[in-house]
Amino acid sequence: MTHVIAQPCIDVKDKACVNVCPVDCIHGKDEDPQLYINPHDCIDCTLCVDACPVNAIFAEEDLPSEGKHFAQINADYFKKG
Ligand code: SF4
Ligand code: SF4
């Protein structure tokens, strides 16, 4: 299991989640459309969920149907190296 950042983060990117993550697994560059959670490092503590002002973060299993593909988008980000 992991948590996943979905559509609402796009163009918001305020990094509130980054500041609360205890394992520093949320990343993204200035030029990226959103931030991403590394599924291999996330410990499902849920702290980022409450920190996000736009409710962009979901447990993977709780992603809304229109946002299911964000699980792959988050995971793929960390395959680029
Ligand atoms: S659930 Fe916890 S470990 Fe996972 S990304 Fe959010 S703050 Fe980090
Ligand atoms: S707190 Fe929410 S909107 Fe802000 S960067 Fe994190 S996921 Fe994106």
Tab-separated table of C-alpha atoms and ligand atoms in Angstrom:
chain	number	residue	atom	x	y	z
A	1	MET	CA	0.000	0.000	0.000
A	2	THR	CA	0.912	3.601	-0.462
A	3	HIS	CA	-0.620	7.013	-0.568
A	4	VAL	CA	-1.048	8.780	-3.903
A	5	ILE	CA	-1.218	12.437	-4.991
A	6	ALA	CA	-3.985	13.033	-7.517
A	7	GLN	CA	-5.442	15.732	-9.782
A	8	PRO	CA	-6.185	18.463	-7.199
A	9	CYS	CA	-2.455	19.042	-6.601
A	10	ILE	CA	-1.895	20.128	-10.200
A	11	ASP	CA	-0.895	23.795	-10.297
A	12	VAL	CA	-1.264	24.092	-6.486
A	13	LYS	CA	1.946	22.405	-5.329
A	14	ASP	CA	2.199	24.311	-2.072
A	15	LYS	CA	4.350	21.537	-0.541
A	16	ALA	CA	2.441	21.467	2.739
A	17	CYS	CA	2.603	17.671	2.503
A	18	VAL	CA	6.379	17.650	2.101
A	19	ASN	CA	6.833	19.374	5.426
A	20	VAL	CA	4.908	16.748	7.400
A	21	CYS	CA	6.115	13.535	5.758
A	22	PRO	CA	8.300	11.664	8.275
A	23	VAL	CA	10.121	9.629	5.621
A	24	ASP	CA	10.652	12.407	3.031
A	25	CYS	CA	9.030	10.431	0.227
A	26	ILE	CA	7.145	13.306	-1.480
A	27	HIS	CA	9.007	14.869	-4.375
A	28	GLY	CA	8.620	17.098	-7.406
A	29	LYS	CA	10.565	19.720	-9.324
A	30	ASP	CA	9.452	23.278	-10.036
A	31	GLU	CA	8.683	22.348	-13.652
A	32	ASP	CA	6.544	19.320	-12.725
A	33	PRO	CA	2.736	19.751	-12.810
A	34	GLN	CA	2.263	18.214	-9.376
A	35	LEU	CA	4.103	16.467	-6.553
A	36	TYR	CA	4.452	12.689	-6.292
A	37	ILE	CA	4.712	10.088	-3.524
A	38	ASN	CA	7.332	7.354	-3.807
A	39	PRO	CA	5.294	4.160	-3.250
A	40	HIS	CA	8.345	2.249	-2.069
A	41	ASP	CA	9.045	4.618	0.798
A	42	CYS	CA	5.570	5.732	1.955
A	43	ILE	CA	4.635	4.225	5.325
A	44	ASP	CA	0.932	5.171	5.108
A	45	CYS	CA	1.063	7.392	8.162
A	46	THR	CA	-1.688	9.648	6.658
A	47	LEU	CA	-0.122	12.870	7.959
A	48	CYS	CA	0.014	14.355	4.462
A	49	VAL	CA	-3.690	13.728	3.902
A	50	ASP	CA	-4.658	16.148	6.647
A	51	ALA	CA	-1.963	18.659	5.650
A	52	CYS	CA	-3.144	19.035	2.042
A	53	PRO	CA	-5.392	22.092	1.609
A	54	VAL	CA	-7.063	20.718	-1.528
A	55	ASN	CA	-7.591	17.069	-0.527
A	56	ALA	CA	-5.319	15.783	-3.262
A	57	ILE	CA	-3.897	12.828	-1.325
A	58	PHE	CA	-5.575	9.445	-1.012
A	59	ALA	CA	-4.715	5.988	0.201
A	60	GLU	CA	-4.243	4.077	-3.051
A	61	GLU	CA	-7.272	1.896	-2.372
A	62	ASP	CA	-9.433	4.962	-1.726
A	63	LEU	CA	-8.634	6.820	-4.962
A	64	PRO	CA	-11.843	7.957	-6.684
A	65	SER	CA	-12.593	6.088	-9.903
A	66	GLU	CA	-11.578	9.035	-12.077
A	67	GLY	CA	-8.252	9.234	-10.231
A	68	LYS	CA	-7.157	5.593	-10.231
A	69	HIS	CA	-4.494	6.239	-12.877
A	70	PHE	CA	-2.651	8.584	-10.530
A	71	ALA	CA	-1.266	5.560	-8.668
A	72	GLN	CA	0.711	4.705	-11.804
A	73	ILE	CA	1.603	8.353	-12.447
A	74	ASN	CA	3.097	8.661	-8.953
A	75	ALA	CA	4.995	5.364	-9.231
A	76	ASP	CA	6.295	6.130	-12.730
A	77	TYR	CA	7.790	9.418	-11.568
A	78	PHE	CA	10.372	7.520	-9.532
A	79	LYS	CA	11.306	5.188	-12.379
A	80	LYS	CA	12.691	8.064	-14.458
A	81	GLY	CA	15.641	8.386	-12.112
B	1	SF4	S1	1.233	8.835	4.128
B	1	SF4	FE1	2.901	9.495	5.490
B	1	SF4	S2	4.694	8.479	4.648
B	1	SF4	FE2	3.153	8.419	3.054
B	1	SF4	S3	3.539	10.231	1.817
B	1	SF4	FE3	2.022	10.786	3.363
B	1	SF4	S4	3.197	11.674	5.024
B	1	SF4	FE4	4.633	10.512	3.743
B	2	SF4	S1	-0.200	19.539	0.155
B	2	SF4	FE1	-1.582	18.848	-1.480
B	2	SF4	S2	-1.624	20.512	-2.997
B	2	SF4	FE2	0.116	20.856	-1.616
B	2	SF4	S3	1.825	19.919	-2.721
B	2	SF4	FE3	1.028	18.372	-1.306
B	2	SF4	S4	-0.477	17.201	-2.514
B	2	SF4	FE4	-0.040	19.094	-3.638
